[in-house]
Tab-separated table of C-alpha atoms and ligand atoms in Angstrom:
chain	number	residue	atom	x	y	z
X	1	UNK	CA	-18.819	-121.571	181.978
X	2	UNK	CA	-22.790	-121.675	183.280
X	3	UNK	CA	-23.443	-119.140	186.125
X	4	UNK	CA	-26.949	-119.743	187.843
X	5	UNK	CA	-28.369	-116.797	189.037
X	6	UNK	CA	-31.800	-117.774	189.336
X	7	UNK	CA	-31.747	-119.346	193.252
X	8	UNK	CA	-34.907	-117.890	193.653
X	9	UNK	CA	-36.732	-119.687	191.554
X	10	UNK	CA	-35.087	-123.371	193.310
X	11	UNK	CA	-32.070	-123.408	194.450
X	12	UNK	CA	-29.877	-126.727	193.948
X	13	UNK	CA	-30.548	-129.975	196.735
X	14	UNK	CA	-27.660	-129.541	199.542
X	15	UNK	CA	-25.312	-132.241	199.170
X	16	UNK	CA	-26.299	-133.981	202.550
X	17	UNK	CA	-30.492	-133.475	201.422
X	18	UNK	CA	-29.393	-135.377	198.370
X	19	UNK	CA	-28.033	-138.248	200.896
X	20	UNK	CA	-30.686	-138.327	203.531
X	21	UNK	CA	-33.432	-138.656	200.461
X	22	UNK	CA	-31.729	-141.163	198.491
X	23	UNK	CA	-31.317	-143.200	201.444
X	24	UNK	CA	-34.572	-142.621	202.613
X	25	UNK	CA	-36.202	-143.605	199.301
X	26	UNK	CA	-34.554	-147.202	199.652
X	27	UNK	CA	-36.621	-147.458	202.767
X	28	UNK	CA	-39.482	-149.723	202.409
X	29	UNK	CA	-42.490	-148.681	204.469
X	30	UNK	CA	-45.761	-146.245	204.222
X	31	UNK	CA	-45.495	-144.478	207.294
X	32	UNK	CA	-48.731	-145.054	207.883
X	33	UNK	CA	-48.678	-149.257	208.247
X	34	UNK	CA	-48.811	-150.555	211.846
X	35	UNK	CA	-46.053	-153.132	211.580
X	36	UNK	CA	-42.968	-152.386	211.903
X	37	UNK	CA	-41.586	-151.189	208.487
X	38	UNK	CA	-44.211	-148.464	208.549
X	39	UNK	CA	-43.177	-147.549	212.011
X	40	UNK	CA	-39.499	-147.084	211.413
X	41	UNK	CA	-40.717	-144.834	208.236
X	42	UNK	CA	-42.996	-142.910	210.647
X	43	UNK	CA	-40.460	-142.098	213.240
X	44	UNK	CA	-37.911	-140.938	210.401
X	45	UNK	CA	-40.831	-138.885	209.375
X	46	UNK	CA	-41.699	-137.417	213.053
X	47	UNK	CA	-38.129	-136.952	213.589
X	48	UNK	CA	-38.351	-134.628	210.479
X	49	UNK	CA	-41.398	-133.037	211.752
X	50	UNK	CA	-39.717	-132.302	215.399
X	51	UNK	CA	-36.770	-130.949	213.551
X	52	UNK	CA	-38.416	-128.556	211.284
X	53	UNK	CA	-40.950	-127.027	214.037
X	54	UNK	CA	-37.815	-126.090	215.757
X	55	UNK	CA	-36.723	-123.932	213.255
X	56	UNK	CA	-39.772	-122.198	212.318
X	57	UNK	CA	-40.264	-122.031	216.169
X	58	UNK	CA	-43.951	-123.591	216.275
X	59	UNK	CA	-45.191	-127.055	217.573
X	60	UNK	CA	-44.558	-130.335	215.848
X	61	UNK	CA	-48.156	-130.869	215.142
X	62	UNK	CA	-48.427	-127.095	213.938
X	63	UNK	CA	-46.617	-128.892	210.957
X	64	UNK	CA	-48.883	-129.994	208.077
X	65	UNK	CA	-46.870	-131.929	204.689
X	66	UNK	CA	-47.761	-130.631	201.300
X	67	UNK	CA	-46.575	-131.425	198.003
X	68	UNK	CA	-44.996	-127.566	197.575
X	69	UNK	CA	-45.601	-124.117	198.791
X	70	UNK	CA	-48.786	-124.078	196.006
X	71	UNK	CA	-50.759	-126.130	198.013
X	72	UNK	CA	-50.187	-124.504	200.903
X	73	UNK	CA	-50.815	-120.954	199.855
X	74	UNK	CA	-53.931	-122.325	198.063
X	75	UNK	CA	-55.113	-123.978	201.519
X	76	UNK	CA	-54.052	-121.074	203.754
X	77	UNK	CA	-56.115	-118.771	201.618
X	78	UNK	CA	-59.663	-120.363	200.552
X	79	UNK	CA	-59.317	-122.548	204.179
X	80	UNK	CA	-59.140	-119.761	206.042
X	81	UNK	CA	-62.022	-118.374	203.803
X	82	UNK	CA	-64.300	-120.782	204.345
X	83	UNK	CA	-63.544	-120.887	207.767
X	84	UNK	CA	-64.133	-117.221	208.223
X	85	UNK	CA	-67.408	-117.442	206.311
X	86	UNK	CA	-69.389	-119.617	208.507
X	87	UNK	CA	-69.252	-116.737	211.146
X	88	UNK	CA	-70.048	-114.441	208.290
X	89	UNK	CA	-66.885	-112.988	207.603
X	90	UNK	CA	-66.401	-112.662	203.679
X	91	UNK	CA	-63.457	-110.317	202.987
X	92	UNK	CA	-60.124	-111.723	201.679
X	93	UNK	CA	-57.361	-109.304	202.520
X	94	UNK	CA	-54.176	-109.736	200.208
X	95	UNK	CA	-51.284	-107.463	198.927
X	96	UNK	CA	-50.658	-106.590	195.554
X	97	UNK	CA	-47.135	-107.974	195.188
X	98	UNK	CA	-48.675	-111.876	196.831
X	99	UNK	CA	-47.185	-114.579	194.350
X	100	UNK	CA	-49.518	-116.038	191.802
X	101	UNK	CA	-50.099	-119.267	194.590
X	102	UNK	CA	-51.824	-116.319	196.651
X	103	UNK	CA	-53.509	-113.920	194.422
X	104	UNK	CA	-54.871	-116.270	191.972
X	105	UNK	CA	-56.968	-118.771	194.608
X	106	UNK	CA	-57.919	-115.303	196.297
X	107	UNK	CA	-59.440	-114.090	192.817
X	108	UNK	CA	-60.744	-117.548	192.870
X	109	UNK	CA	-62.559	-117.204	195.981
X	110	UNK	CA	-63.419	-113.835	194.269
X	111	UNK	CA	-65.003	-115.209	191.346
X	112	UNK	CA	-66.406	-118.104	192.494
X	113	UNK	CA	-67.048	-118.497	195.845
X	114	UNK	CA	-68.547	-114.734	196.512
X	115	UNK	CA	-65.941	-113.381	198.365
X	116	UNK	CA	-64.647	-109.832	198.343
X	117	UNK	CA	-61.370	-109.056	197.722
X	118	UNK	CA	-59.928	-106.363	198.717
X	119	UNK	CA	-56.042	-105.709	197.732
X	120	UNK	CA	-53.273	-103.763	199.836
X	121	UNK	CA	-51.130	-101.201	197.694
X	122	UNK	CA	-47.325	-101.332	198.030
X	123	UNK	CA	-44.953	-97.939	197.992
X	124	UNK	CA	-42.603	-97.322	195.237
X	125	UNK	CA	-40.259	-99.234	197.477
X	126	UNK	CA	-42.335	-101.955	197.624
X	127	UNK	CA	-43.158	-102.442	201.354
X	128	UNK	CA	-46.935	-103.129	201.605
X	129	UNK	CA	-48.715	-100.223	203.416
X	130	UNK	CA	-50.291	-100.521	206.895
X	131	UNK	CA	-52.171	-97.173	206.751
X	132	UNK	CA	-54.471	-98.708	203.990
X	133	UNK	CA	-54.818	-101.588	206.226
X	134	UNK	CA	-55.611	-99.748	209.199
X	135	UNK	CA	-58.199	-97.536	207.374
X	136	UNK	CA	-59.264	-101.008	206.067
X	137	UNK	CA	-60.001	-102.473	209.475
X	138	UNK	CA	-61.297	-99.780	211.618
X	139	UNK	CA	-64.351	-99.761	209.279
X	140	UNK	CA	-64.270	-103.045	208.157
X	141	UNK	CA	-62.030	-105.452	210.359
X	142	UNK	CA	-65.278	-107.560	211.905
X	143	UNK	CA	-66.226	-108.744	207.886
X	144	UNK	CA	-62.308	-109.916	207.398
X	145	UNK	CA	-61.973	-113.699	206.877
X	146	UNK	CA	-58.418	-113.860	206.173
X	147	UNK	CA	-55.141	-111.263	205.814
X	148	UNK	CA	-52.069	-112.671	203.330
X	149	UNK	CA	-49.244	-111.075	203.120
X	150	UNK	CA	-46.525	-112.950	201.812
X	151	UNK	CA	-42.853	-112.546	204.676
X	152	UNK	CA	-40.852	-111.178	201.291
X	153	UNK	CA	-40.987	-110.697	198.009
X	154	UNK	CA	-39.893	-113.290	195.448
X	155	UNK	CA	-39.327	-110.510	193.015
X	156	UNK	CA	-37.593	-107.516	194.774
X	157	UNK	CA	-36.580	-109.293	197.854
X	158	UNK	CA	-38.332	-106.957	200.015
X	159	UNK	CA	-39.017	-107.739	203.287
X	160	UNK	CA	-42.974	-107.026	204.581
X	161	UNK	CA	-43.768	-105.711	208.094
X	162	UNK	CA	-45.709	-108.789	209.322
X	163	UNK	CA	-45.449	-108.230	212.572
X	164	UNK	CA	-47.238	-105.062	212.860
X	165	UNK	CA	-49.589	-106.671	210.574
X	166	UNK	CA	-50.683	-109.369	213.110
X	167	UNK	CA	-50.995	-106.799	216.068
X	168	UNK	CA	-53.275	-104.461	213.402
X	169	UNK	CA	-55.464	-107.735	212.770
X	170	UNK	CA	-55.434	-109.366	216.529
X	171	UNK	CA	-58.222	-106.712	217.898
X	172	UNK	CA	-60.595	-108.098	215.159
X	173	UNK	CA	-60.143	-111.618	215.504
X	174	UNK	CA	-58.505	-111.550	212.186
X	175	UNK	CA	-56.472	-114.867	211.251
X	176	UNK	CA	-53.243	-113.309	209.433
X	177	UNK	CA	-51.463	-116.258	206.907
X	178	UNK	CA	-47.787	-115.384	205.404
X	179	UNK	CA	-46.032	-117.028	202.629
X	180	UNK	CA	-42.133	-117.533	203.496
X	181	UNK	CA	-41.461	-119.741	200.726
X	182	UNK	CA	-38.540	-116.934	200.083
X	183	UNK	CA	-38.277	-115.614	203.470
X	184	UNK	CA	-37.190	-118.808	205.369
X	185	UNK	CA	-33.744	-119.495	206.362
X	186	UNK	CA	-32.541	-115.940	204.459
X	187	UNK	CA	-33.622	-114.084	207.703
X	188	UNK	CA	-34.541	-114.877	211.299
X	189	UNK	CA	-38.717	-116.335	211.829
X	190	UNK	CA	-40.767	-117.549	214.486
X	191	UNK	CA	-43.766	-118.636	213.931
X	192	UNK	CA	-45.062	-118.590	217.501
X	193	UNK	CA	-42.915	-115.366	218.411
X	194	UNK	CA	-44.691	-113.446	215.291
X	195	UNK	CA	-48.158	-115.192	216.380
X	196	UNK	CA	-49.169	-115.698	213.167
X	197	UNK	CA	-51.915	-118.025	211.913
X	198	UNK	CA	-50.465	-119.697	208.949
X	199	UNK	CA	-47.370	-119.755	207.257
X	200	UNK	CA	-46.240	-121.279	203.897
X	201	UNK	CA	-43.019	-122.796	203.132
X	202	UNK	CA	-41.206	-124.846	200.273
X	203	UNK	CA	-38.621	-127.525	200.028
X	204	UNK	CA	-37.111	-126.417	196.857
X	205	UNK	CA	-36.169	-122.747	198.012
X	206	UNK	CA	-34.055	-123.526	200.831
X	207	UNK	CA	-31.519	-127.024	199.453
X	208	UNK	CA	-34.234	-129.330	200.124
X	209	UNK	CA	-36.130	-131.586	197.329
X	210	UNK	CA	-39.080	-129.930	195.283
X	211	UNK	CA	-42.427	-131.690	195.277
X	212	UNK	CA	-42.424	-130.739	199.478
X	213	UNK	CA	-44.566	-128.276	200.607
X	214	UNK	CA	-44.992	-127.279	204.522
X	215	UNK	CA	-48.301	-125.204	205.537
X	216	UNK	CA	-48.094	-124.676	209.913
X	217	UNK	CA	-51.254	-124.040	211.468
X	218	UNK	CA	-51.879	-122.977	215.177
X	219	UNK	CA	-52.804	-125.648	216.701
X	220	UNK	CA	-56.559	-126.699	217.545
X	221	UNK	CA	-58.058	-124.532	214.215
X	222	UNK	CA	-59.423	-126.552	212.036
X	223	UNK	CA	-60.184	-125.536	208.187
X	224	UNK	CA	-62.068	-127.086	205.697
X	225	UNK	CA	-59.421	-129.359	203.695
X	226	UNK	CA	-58.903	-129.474	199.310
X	227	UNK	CA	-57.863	-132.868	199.525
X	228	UNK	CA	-60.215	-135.233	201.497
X	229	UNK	CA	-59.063	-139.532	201.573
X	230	UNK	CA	-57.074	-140.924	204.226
X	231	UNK	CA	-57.287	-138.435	206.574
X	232	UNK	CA	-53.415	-137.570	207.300
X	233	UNK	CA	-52.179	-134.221	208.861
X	234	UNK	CA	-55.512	-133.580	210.965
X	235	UNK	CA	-57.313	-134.466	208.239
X	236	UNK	CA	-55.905	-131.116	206.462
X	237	UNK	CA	-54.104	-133.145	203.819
X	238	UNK	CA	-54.757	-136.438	202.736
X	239	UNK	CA	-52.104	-138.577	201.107
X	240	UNK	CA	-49.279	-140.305	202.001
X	241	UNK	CA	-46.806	-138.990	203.169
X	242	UNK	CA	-43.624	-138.388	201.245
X	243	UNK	CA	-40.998	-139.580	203.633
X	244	UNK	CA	-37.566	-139.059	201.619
X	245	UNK	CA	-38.883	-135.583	200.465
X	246	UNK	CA	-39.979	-134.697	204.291
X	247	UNK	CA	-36.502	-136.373	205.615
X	248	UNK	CA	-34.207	-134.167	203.051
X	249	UNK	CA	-36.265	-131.042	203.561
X	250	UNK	CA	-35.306	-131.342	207.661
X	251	UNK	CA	-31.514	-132.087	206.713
X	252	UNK	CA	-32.331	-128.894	204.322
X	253	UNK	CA	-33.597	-127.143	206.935
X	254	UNK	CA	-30.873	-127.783	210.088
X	255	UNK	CA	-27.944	-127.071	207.740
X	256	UNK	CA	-29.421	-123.979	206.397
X	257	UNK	CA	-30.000	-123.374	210.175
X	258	UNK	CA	-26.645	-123.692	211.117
X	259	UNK	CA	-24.418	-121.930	208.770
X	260	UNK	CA	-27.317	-119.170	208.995
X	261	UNK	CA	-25.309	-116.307	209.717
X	262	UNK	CA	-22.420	-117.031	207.704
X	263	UNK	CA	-24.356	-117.915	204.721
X	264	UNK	CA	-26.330	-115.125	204.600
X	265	UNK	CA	-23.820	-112.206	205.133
X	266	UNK	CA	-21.991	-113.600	202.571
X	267	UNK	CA	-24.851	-113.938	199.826
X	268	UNK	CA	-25.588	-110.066	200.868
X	269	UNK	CA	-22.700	-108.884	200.649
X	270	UNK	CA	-21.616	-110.434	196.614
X	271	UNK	CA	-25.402	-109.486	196.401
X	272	UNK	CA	-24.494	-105.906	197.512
X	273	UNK	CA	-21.018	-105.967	195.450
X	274	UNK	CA	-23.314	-107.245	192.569
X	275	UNK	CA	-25.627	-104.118	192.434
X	276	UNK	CA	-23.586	-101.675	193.449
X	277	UNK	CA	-21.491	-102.329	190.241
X	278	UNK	CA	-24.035	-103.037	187.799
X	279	UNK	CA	-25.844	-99.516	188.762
X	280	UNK	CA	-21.991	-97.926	188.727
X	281	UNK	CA	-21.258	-99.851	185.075
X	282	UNK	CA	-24.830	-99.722	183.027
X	283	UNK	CA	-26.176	-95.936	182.666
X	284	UNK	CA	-29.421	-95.705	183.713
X	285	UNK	CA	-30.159	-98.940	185.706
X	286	UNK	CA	-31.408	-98.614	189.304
X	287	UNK	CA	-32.694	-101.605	192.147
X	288	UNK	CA	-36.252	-101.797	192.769
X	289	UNK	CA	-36.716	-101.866	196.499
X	290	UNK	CA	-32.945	-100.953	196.950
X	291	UNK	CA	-34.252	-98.987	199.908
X	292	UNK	CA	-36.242	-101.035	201.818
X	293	UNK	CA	-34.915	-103.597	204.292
X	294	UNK	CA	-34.565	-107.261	201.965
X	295	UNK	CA	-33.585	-111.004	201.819
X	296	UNK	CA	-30.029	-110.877	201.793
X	297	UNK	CA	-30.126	-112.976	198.049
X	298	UNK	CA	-32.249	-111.273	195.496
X	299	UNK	CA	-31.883	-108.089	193.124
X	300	UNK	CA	-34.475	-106.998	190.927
X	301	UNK	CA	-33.026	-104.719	188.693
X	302	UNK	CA	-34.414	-102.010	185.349
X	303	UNK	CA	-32.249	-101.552	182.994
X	304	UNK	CA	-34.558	-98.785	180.717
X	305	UNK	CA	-34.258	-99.084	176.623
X	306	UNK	CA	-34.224	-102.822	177.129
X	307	UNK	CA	-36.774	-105.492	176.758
X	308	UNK	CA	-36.387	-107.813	179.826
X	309	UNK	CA	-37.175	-111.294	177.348
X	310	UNK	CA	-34.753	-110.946	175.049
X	311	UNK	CA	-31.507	-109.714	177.847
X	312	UNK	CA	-32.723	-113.133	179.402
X	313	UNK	CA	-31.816	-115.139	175.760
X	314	UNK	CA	-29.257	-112.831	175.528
X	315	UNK	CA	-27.527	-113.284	179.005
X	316	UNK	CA	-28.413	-117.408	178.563
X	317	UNK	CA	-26.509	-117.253	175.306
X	318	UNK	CA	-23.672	-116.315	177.539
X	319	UNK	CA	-24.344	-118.718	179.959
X	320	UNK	CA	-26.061	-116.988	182.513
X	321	UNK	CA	-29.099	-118.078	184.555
X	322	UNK	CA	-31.395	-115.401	185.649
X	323	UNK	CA	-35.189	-114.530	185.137
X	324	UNK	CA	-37.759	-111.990	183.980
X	325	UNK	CA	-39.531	-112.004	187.231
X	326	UNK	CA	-41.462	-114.530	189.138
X	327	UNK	CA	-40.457	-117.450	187.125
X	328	UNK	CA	-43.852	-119.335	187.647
X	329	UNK	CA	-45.328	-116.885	185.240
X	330	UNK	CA	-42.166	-116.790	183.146
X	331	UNK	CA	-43.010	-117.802	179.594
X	332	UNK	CA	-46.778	-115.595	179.968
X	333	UNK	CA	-46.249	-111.907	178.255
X	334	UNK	CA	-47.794	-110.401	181.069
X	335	UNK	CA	-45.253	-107.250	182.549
X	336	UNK	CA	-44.836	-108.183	186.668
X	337	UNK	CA	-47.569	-106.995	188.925
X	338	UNK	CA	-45.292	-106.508	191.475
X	339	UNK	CA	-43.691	-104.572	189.692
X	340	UNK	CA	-46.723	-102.571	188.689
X	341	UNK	CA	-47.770	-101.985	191.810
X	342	UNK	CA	-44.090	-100.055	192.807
X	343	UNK	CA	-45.529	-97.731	190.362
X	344	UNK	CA	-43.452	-99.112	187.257
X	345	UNK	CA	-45.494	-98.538	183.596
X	346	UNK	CA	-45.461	-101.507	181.205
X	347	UNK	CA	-42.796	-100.658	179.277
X	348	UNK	CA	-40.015	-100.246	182.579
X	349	UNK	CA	-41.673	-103.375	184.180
X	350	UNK	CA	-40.369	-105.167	180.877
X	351	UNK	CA	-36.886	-103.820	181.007
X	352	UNK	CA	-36.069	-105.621	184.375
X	353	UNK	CA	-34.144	-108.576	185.704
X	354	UNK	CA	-34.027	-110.519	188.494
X	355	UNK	CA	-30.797	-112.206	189.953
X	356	UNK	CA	-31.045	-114.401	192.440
X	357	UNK	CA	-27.860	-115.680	194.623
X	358	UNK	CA	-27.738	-118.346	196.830
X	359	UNK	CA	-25.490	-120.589	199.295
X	360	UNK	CA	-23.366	-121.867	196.000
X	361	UNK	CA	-22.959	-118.325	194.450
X	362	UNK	CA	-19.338	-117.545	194.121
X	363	UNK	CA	-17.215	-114.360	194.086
X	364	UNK	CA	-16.476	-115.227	190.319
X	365	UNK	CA	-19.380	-116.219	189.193
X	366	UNK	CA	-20.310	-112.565	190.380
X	367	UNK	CA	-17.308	-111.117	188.280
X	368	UNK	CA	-17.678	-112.893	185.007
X	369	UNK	CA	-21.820	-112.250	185.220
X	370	UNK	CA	-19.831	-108.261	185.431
X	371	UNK	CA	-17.785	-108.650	182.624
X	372	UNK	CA	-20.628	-109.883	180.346
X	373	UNK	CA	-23.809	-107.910	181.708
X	374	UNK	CA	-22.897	-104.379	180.575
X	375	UNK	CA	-22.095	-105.267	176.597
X	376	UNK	CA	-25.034	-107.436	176.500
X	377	UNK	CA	-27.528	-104.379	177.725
X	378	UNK	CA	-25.601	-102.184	175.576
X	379	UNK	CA	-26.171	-104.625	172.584
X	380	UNK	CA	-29.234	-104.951	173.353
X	381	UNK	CA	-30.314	-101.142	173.981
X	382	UNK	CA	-28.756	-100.718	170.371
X	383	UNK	CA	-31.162	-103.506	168.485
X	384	UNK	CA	-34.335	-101.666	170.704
X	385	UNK	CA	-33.441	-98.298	168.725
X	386	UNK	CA	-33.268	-99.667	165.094
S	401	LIG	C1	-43.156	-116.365	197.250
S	401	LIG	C2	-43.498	-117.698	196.653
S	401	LIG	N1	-44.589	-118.329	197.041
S	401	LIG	C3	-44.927	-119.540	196.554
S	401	LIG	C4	-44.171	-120.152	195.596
S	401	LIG	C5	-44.579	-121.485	195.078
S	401	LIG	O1	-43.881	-122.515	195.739
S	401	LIG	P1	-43.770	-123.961	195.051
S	401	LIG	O2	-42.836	-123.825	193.894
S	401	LIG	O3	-43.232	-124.849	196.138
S	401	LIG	O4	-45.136	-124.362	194.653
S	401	LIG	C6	-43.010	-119.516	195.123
S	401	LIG	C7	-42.200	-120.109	194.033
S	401	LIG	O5	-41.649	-119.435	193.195
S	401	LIG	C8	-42.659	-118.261	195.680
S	401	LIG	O6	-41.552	-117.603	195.268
């Protein structure tokens, strides 16, 4: 019996994504072409478009394609930059929990593009912390290219106050980005209710296809583009357009939409059943974040005396799916900044896990991940003392 408990990192296609892409991949046509093949692609794809801004609650041409949440983090941060810097603004603003696609093109920018970065410290709960910012701004706000601050945590789960972040930045003229590659469809976001600037998604995290990306932009900014050719998506991101990926992601999207409410307090609650056990069954374990308000589907949990690489072997041996932490950097022996920056040393930072539940979770895959977590830690709390 395989349990996946890694939705986090992607989360399987929906059964009706799988459909709409397959059939849309038997579609000839670039949706670019005039004649009428192309067309017929096009309006499948503008369909898409119309569908998706709906949900995120932005316009249609807010909506730029990308090829995953990467490339849109990556544009969002040194676009904004740039921008930013040719009215002499040269601060990037991040937090110290951001996802690898965020803090490593903002140490980019850092490194070789001259800009400062300056980095947001998280509380022990893990909830990003506006007096810094404030302090921040009210001597610095006017030099402030760009503020990132991802909508939650792929690690913990935690949800960040981005609201209050966009009213701190909107006296300065600030443009405020968030990644919601995690965030989206797990709890309710508007785009144009939050007035943000940019905002990050991904195809793979939500029952859509990977390989699609979706960066919105407020409409009439322009930013300097990575990818220059044909000039697609306001000349933001060249290439063409992946149709079937674009057509499952909306199906992705509108089904996620609909069975939002019952989907989501049911992933909390085996999510909720889930910790509450595992802290009541393995001495010593606690939830990072467990305090702070979070996506109903992920649990980051320490479980001291262990070391976090081999429970994952050890869990996998038993057929269960789960990770070390952000599984892009899975595989590097690097303990998890985020974690760091909650205030964790090295040593508890590698002693945790992170489950991640999602719309196919069941109430016995949840049991039988019970029955086999506490032996395994136990096991493997024994082999850390010889
Ligand atoms: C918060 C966050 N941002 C960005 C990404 C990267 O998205 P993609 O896999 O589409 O490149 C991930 C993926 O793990 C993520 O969790």
């Amino acid at each position: 019996m395989s349990i996946y408990l890694d939705h986090a990192a992607t989360t399987p296609m929906s059964s009706s994504a799988l459909e709409a892409m397959t059939a849309q991949l038997a579609k000839i046509g670039n949706p670019s072409s005039l004649h009428a093949h192309g067309r017929s692609a096009r309006k499948d794809l503008e369909e898409a478009r119309d569908r998706i801004a709906r949900a995120v609650g932005c316009l249609s041409r807010e909506i730029i394609f990308m090829g995953s949440g990467t490339e849109a983090d990556n544009t969002a941060i040194k676009g904004l930059f740039w921008k930013g810097r040719s009215s002499g603004r040269n601060i990037v603003v991040i937090s110290a929990i951001e996802h690898h696609a965020v803090l490593d093109p903002a140490r980019w920018l850092e490194e070789h593009e001259g800009a400062e970065l300056l980095v947001l410290s998280v509380s022990r709960n893990g909830v990003v912390d506006l007096a810094e910012l404030a302090e921040l701004l009210s001597h610095r706000g006017d030099e402030v290219a760009v503020i990132s601050v991802m909508s939650a945590n792929n690690e913990t789960g935690v949800i960040q106050p981005i609201r209050e972040i966009v009213e701190m930045a909107k006296p300065y003229g600030i443009p405020v980005h968030s990644d919601a590659v995690q965030f989206f469809t797990k709890a309710p976001l508007s785009f144009s209710d939050l007035a943000l600037t940019a905002l990050t998604l991904s195809g793979h995290k939500i029952g859509g296809p990977l390989g699609i990306g979706v960066f919105v932009l407020q409409a009439g900014l322009d930013i300097p583009a990575l990818l220059h050719g044909g000039g697609q998506e306001r000349d933001i991101r060249s290439g063409t357009f992946n149709a079937p990926a674009i057509v499952a992601f909306a199906v992705a999207v509108e089904e996620s939409m609909n069975n939002f409410d019952e989907r989501n307090a049911r992933v909390q609650k085996l999510r909720n059943y889930f910790s509450t056990a595992i802290v009541a069954t393995v001495p010593g374990s606690y939830i990072n974040g467990g305090e702070a308000d979070r996506i109903p589907g992920i649990v980051s949990v320490t479980f001291p005396g262990t070391e976090s690489d081999t429970l994952l072997l050890l869990l996998d041996a038993q057929g269960i799916s789960c990770s070390t932490g952000s599984a892009c950097s899975a595989g590097v022996q690097r303990p998890s900044h985020v974690l760091l920056a909650m205030g964790h040393d090295d040593q508890s930072a590698r002693s945790t896990l992170r489950f991640s539940l999602g719309a196919s979770t069941t109430q016995e895959d949840i049991d039988r991940a019970l029955d086999i977590l506490p032996s395994v830690i136990e096991g493997a709390r024994l082999a850390n003392l010889r």
